Tab-separated table of C-alpha atoms in Angstrom:
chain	number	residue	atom	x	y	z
A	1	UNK	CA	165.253	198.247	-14.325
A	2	UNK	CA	163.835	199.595	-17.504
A	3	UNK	CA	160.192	199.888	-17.213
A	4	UNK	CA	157.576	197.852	-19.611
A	5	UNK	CA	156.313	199.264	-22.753
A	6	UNK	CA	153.419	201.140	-22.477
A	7	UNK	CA	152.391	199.456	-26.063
A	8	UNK	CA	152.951	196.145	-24.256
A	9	UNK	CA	149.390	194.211	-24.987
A	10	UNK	CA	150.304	191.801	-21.631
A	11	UNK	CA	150.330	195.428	-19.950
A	12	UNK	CA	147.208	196.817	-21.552
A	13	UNK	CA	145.510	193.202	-20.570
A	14	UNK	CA	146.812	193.763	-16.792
A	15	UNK	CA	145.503	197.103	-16.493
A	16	UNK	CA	142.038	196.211	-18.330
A	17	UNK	CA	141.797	193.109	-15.515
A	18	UNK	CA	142.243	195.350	-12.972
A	19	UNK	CA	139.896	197.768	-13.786
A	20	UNK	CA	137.624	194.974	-14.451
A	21	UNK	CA	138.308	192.839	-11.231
A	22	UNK	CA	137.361	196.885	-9.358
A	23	UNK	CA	134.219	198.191	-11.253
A	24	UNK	CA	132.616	194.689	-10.901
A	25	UNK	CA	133.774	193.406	-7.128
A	26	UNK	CA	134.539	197.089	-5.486
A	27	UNK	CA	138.119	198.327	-4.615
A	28	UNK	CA	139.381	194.935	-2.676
A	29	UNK	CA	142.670	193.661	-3.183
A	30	UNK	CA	142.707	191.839	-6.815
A	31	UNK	CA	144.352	188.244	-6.410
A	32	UNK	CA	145.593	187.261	-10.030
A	33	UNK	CA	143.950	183.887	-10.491
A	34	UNK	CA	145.927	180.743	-11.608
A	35	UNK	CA	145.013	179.517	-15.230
A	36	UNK	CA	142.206	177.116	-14.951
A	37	UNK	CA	142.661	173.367	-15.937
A	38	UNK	CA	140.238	172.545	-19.135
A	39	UNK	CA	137.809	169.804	-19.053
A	40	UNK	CA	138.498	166.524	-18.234
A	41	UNK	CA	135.827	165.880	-21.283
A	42	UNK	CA	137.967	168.437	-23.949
A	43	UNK	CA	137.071	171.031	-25.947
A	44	UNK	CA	133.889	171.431	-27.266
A	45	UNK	CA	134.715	172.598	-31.492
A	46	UNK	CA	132.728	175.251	-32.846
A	47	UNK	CA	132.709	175.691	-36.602
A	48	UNK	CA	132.055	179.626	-37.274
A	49	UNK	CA	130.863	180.815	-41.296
A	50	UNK	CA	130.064	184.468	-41.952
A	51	UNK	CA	127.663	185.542	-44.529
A	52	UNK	CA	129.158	186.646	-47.260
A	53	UNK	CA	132.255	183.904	-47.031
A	54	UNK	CA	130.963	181.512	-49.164
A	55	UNK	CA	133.684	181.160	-51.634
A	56	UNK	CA	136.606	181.656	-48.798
A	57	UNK	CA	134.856	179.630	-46.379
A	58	UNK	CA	134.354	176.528	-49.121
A	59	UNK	CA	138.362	177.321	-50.440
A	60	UNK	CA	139.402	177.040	-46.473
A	61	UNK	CA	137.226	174.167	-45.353
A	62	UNK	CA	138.566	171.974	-48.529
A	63	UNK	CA	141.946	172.897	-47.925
A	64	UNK	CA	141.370	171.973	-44.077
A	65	UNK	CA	139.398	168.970	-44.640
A	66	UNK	CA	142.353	167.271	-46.742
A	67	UNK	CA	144.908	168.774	-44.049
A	68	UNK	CA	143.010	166.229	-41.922
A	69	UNK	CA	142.765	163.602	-43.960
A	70	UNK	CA	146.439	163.278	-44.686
A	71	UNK	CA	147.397	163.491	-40.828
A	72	UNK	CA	144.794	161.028	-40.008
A	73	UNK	CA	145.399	158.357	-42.583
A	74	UNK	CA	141.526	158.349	-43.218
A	75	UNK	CA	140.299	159.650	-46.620
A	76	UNK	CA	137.213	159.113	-45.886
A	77	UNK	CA	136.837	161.577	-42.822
A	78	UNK	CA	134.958	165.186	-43.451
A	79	UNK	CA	134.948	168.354	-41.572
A	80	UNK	CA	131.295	167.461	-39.384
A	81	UNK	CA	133.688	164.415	-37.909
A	82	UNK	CA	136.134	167.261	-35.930
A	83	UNK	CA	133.392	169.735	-35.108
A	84	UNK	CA	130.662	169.614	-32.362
A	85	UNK	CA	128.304	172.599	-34.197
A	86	UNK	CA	128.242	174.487	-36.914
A	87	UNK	CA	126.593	178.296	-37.038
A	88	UNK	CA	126.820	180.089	-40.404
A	89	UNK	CA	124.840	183.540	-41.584
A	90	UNK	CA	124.104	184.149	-44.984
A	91	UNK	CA	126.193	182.124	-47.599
A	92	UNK	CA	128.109	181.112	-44.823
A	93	UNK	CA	124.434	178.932	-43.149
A	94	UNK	CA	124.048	177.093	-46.490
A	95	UNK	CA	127.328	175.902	-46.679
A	96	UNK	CA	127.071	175.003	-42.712
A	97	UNK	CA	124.161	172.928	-43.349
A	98	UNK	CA	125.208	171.337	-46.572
A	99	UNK	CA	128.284	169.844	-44.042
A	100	UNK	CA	126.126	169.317	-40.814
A	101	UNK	CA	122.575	168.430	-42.745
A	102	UNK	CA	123.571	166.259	-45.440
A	103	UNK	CA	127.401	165.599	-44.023
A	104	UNK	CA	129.023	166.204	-47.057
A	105	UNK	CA	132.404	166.220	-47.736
A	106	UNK	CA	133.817	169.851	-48.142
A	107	UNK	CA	134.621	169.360	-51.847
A	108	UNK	CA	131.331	168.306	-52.795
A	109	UNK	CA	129.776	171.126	-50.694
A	110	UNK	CA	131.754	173.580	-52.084
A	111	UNK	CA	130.082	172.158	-55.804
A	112	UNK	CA	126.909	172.750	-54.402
A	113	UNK	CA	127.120	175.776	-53.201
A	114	UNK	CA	128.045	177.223	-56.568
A	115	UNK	CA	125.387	175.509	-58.268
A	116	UNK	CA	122.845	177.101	-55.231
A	117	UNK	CA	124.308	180.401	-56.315
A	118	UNK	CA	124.162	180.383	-59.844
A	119	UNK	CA	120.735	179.527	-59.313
A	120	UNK	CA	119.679	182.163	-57.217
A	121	UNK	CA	121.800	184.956	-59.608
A	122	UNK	CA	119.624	183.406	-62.132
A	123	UNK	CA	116.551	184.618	-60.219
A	124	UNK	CA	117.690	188.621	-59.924
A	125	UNK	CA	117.174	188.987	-63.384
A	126	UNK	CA	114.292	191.043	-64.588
A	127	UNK	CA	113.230	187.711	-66.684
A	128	UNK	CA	114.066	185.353	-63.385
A	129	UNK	CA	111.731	187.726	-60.956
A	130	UNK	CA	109.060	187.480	-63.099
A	131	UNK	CA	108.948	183.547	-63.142
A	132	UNK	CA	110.403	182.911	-59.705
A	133	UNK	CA	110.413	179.372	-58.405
A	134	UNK	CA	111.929	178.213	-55.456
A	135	UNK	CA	115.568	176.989	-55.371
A	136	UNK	CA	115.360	173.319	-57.238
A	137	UNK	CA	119.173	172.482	-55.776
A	138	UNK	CA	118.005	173.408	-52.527
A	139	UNK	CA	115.265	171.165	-52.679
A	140	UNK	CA	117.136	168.130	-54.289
A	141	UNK	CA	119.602	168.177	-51.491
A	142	UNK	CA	117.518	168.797	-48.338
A	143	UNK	CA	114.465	167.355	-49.279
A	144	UNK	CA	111.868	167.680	-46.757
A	145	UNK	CA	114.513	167.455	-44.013
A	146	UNK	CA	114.132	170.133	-41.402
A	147	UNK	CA	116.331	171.235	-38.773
A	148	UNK	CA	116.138	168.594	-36.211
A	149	UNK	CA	117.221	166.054	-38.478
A	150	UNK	CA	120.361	167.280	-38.786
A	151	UNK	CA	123.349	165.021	-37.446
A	152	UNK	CA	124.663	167.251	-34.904
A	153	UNK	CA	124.359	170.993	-33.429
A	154	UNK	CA	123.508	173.593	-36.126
A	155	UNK	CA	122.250	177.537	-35.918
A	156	UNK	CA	121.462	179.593	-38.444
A	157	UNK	CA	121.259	183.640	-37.367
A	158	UNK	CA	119.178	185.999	-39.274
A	159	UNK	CA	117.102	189.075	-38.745
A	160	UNK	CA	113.284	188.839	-38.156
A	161	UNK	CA	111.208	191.503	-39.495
A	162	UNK	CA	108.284	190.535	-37.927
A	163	UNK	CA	109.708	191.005	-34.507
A	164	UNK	CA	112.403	193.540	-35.599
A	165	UNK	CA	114.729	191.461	-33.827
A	166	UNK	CA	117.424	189.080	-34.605
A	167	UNK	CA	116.605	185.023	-34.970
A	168	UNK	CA	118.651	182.213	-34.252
A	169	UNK	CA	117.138	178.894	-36.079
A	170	UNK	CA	118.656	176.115	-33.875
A	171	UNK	CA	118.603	172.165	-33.852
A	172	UNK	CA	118.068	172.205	-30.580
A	173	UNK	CA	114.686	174.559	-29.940
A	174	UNK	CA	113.810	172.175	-33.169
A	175	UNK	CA	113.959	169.316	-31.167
A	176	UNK	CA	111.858	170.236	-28.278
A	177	UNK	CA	109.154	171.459	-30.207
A	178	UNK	CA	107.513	171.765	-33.804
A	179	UNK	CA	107.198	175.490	-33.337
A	180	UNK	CA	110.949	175.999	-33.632
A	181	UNK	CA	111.353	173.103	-36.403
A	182	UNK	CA	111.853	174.861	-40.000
A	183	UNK	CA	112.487	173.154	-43.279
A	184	UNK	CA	116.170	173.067	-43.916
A	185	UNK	CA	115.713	174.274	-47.768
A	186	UNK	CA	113.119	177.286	-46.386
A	187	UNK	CA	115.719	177.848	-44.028
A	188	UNK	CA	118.565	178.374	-46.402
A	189	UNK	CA	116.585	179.947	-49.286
A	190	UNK	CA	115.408	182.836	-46.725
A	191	UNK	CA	119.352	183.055	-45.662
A	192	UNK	CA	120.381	183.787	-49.497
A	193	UNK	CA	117.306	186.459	-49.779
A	194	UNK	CA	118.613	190.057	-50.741
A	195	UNK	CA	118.821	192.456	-49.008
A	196	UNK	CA	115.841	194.600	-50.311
A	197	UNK	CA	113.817	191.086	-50.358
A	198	UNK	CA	112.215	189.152	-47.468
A	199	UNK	CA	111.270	185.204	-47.194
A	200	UNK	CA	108.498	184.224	-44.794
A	201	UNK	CA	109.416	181.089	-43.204
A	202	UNK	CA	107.167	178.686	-41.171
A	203	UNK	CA	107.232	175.889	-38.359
A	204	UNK	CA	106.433	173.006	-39.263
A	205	UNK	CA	103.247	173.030	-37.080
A	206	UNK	CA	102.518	176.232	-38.774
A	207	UNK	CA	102.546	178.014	-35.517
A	208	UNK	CA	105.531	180.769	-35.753
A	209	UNK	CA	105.979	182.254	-38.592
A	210	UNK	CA	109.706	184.407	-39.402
A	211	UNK	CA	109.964	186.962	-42.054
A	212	UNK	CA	113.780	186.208	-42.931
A	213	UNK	CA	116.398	189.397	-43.847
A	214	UNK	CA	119.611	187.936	-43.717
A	215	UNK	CA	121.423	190.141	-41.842
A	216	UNK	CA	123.880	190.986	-43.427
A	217	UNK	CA	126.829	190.055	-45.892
A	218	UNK	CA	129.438	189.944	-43.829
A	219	UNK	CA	127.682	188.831	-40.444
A	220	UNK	CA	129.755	187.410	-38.175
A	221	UNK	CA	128.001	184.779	-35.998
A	222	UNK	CA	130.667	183.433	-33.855
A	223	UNK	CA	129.329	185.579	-30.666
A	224	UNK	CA	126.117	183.714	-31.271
A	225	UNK	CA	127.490	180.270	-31.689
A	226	UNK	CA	129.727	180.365	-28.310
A	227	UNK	CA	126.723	181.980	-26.449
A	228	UNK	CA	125.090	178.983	-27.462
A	229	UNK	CA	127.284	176.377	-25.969
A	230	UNK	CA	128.189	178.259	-22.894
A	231	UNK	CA	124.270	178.298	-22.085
A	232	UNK	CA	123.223	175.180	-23.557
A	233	UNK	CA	123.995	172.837	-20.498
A	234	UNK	CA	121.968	170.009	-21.571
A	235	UNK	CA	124.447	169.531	-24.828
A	236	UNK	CA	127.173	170.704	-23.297
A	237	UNK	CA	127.603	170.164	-19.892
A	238	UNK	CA	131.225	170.450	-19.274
A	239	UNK	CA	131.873	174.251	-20.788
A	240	UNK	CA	132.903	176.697	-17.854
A	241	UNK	CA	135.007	178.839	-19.242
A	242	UNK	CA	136.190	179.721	-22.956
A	243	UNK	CA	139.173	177.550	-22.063
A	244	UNK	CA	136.488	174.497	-22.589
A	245	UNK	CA	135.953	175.450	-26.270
A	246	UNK	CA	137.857	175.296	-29.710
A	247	UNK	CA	136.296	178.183	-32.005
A	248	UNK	CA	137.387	177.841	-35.688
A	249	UNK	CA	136.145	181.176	-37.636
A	250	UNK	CA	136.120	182.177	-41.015
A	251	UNK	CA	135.347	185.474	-42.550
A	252	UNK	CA	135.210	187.329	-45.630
A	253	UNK	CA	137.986	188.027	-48.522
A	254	UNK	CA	137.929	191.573	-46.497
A	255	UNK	CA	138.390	192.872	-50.872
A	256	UNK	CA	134.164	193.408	-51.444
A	257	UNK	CA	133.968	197.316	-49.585
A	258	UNK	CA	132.271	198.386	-52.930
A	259	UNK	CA	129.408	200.274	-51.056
A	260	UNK	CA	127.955	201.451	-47.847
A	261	UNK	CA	126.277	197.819	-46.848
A	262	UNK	CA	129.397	195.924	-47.263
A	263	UNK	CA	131.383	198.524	-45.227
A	264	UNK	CA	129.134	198.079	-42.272
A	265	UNK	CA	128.589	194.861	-42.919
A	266	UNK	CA	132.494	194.098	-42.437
A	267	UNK	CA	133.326	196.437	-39.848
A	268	UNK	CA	130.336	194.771	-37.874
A	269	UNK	CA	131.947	190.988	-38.411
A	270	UNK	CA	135.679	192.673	-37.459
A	271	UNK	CA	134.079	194.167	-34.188
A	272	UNK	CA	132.726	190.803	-33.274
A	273	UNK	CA	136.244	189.315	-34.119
A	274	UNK	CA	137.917	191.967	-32.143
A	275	UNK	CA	135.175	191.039	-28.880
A	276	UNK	CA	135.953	187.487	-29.065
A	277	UNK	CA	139.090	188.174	-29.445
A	278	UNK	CA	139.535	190.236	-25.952
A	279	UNK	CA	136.659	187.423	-24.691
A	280	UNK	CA	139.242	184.805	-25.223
A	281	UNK	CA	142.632	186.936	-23.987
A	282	UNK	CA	146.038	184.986	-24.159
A	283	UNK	CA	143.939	181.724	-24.802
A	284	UNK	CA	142.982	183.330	-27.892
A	285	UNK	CA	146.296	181.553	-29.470
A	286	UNK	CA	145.207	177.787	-28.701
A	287	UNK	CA	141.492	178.229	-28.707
A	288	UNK	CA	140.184	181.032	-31.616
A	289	UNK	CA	141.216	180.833	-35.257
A	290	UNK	CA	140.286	183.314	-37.543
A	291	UNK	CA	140.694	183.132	-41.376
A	292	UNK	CA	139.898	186.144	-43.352
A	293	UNK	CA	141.521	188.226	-46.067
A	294	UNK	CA	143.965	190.905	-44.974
A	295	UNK	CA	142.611	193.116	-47.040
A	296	UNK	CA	146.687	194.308	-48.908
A	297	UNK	CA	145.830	192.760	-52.074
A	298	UNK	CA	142.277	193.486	-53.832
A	299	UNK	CA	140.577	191.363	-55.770
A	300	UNK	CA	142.320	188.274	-54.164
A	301	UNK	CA	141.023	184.737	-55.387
A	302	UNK	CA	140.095	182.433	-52.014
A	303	UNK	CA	143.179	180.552	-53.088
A	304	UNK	CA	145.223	183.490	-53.347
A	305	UNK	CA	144.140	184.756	-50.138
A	306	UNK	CA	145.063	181.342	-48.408
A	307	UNK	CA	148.470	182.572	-49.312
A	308	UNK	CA	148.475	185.673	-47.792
A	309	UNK	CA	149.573	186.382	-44.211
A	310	UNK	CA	146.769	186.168	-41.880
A	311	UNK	CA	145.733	188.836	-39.088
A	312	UNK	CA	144.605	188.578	-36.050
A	313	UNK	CA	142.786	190.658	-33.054
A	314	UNK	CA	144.909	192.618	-30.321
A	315	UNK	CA	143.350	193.623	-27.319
A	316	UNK	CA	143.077	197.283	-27.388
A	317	UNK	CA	145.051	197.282	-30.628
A	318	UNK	CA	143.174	197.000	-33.798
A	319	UNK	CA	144.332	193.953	-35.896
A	320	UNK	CA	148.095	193.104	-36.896
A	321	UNK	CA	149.926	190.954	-39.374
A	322	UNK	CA	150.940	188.108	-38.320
A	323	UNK	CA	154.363	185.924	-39.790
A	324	UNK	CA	152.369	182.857	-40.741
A	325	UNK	CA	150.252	182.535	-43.773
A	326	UNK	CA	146.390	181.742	-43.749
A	327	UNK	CA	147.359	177.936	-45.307
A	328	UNK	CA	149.582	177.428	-42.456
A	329	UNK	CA	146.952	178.330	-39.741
A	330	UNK	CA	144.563	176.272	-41.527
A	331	UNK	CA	147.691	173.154	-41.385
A	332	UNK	CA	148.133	174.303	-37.201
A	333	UNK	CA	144.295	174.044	-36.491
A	334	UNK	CA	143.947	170.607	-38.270
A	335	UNK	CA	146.437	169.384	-35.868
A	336	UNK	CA	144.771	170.987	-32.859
A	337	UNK	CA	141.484	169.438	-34.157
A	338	UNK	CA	142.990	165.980	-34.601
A	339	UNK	CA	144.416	166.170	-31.049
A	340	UNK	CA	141.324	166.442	-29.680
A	341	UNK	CA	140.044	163.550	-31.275
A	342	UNK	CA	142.622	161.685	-29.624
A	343	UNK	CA	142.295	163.020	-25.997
A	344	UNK	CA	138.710	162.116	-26.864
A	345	UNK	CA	139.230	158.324	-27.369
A	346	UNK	CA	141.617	158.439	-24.449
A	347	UNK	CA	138.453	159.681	-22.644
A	348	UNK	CA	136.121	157.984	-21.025
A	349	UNK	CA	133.424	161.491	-20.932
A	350	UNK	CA	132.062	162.539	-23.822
A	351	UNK	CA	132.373	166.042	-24.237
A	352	UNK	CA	128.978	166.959	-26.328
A	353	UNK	CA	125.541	164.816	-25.433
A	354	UNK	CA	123.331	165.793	-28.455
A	355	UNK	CA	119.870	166.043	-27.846
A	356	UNK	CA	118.112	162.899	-29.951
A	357	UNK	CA	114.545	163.869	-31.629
A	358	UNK	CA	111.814	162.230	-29.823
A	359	UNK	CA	109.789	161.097	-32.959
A	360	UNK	CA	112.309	161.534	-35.859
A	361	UNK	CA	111.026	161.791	-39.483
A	362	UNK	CA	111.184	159.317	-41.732
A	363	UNK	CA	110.203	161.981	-44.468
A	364	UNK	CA	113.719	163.394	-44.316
A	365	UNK	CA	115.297	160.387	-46.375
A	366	UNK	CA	113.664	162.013	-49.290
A	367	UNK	CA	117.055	164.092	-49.961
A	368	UNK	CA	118.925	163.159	-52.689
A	369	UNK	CA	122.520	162.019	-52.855
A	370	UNK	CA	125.008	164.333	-54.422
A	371	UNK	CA	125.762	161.921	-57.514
A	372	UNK	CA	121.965	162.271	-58.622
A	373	UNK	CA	121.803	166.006	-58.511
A	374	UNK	CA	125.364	166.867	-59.585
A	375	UNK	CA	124.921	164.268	-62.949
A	376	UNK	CA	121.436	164.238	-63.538
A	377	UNK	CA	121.283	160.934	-64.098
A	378	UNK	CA	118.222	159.312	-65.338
A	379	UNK	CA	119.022	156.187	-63.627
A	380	UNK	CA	116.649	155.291	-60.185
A	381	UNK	CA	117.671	158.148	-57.357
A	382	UNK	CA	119.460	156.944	-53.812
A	383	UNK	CA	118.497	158.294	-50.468
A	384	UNK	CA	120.277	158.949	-47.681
């Protein structure tokens, strides 16, 4: 009998178990365990942005969010309906809290987010510096909502100077207490900083104080996000096991390796990938999606890219080509996302119990709908 392929990744994941199963419980006999059921509840969808993925990440999400439309018969659904929280770094945060703050559709935050940016490019000129206000679109859209009025889970990482540590600005420390409760506008304003440029950001009791760096272009905050819900019992109590969560990623065109920051900035968001990757092991097909450019064809448009054929992770193995095209991952992980919604009515346990703000603010209604800010009309604004 012909013996298996050393370049076998089902080997190299044997062998890694078994060293694993040793180091960690001594040299006892290992018993290969039987794949564990998932929750009764379902899977708990994460919604993954990296800085720096603004324009791939608005491209993918539009494409997705009309995937779902047209195989649920709704038109009116959007991409915060399929996805339990949202973590973005960077670019990547705004556009996360433009869908989970304000529950936009992704069309209309993918508008906004180019108007956000062309304001802040505005601002890096010599003539921009020198009358520097804050971000106007920013403040139209958020208003003075801050991050416990958002509609469902949503984390924001960055990199505190002040602590020389990184930061994780979460809905949930916001709702147990004002000293973890941030303006969503200061918030995403300090997320867009550049690099050689710092934002001081404070509670809204005034009590902690976080001078922002964002950490990086191409940040990958996945790690962070699953951490989140694999420790956060109170919001999600039925996560066990990675088999319990749905983790849709999306990364950078993979074309921007211009100079030494974006270098280490990418190789730092494909090491992450390649963790979660070996984190998830053959569930990694049914439970981790990762779009990102495959880096064969520079200066790719996001659209262009959606054509190309995706990559993924291998344990032990770098990344590979795959045979199926970013477009048709985005098409299979609609229908994964829509099945869950359907085990979910079919369900009786909800998988996510989202912690409700004790004394919510009424101040927060002061953001302005997207058809005032994207026409400028004169007529009387609308709240949400």
């Amino acid at each position: 009998m012909a013996s298996p392929s050393l370049d076998s990744p089902k080997l190299c994941q044997d062998i890694f178990s078994i060293l694993e199963s040793q180091f960690l419980f001594g040299t006892s006999p290992v018993r290969k365990a039987s794949p564990r059921p998932t929750s009764p509840a379902g899977k708990v969808c994460i919604l993954s942005i990296d800085g720096g993925a603004d324009d791939l990440g608005a491209a993918s999400l539009v494409r997705l969010e009309s995937s779902l439309r047209r195989l649920s018969g709704d038109p009116s659904t959007t991409i915060s309906h399929f996805f339990d929280l949202a973590i973005g770094s960077g670019s990547g945060a705004l556009l996360a809290s433009l869908l989970f703050a304000n529950n936009l559709s992704a069309s209309d935050a993918s508008v906004l987010l180019r108007q956000i940016s062309l304001e802040k490019s505005k601002t890096r000129t010599r003539f921009g510096r020198l009358f520097k206000k804050e971000n106007k679109t920013l403040e139209k859209v958020f208003g003075e909502a801050t991050l416990k009025d958002a509609s469902k889970p949503l984390l924001i990482t960055c990199y505190d100077l002040n602590t020389g540590a990184p930061f994780v600005f979460s809905r949930a420390d916001a709702v147990e207490a004002d000293g973890f409760d941030f303006k969503i506008r200061d918030v995403c304003e300090a997320a867009l900083c550049q690099r050689k440029g710092s934002k001081e950001v404070k509670s809204m009791d005034g009590e902690t104080r976080i001078r922002v760096l964002d950490a990086g272009a191409n940040t990958n905050p996945t790690a962070v996000g699953i951490t989140h819900v694999m420790h956060n019992k109170q919001e999600f109590p039925f996560v066990n096991g990675l088999e319990d969560v749905f983790v849709f990623s999306i990364g950078g065109s993979g074309t921007r390796l211009s100079n030494a920051a974006s270098i280490a900035g990418t190789c730092q968001a494909d090491a992450v990938d390649q963790a979660v990757a070996m984190a998830f092991g053959e569930s990694r097909k049914s439970n981790y999606v990762r779009i990102q450019g495959n880096r064969i064809s520079a200066g790719s448009t996001p659209e262009n890219i959606l054509s190309e054929t995706c990559v993924e992770s291998v344990l032990f193995q770098g990344k590979r080509l795959m045979k199926e095209m970013n477009e048709e991952r985005l098409e299979w992980a609609a229908g994964e996302l829509l099945k869950e919604q359907h085990r979910r009515l079919q369900s009786k346990i909800p998988p996510v119990f989202v912690k409700s703000a004790m004394t919510p603010r009424t101040s927060s209604s002061s953001a302005m709908t997207l058809t005032t800010i994207l026409t400028g009309s004169s007529e009387s604004p609308r709240y949400c």
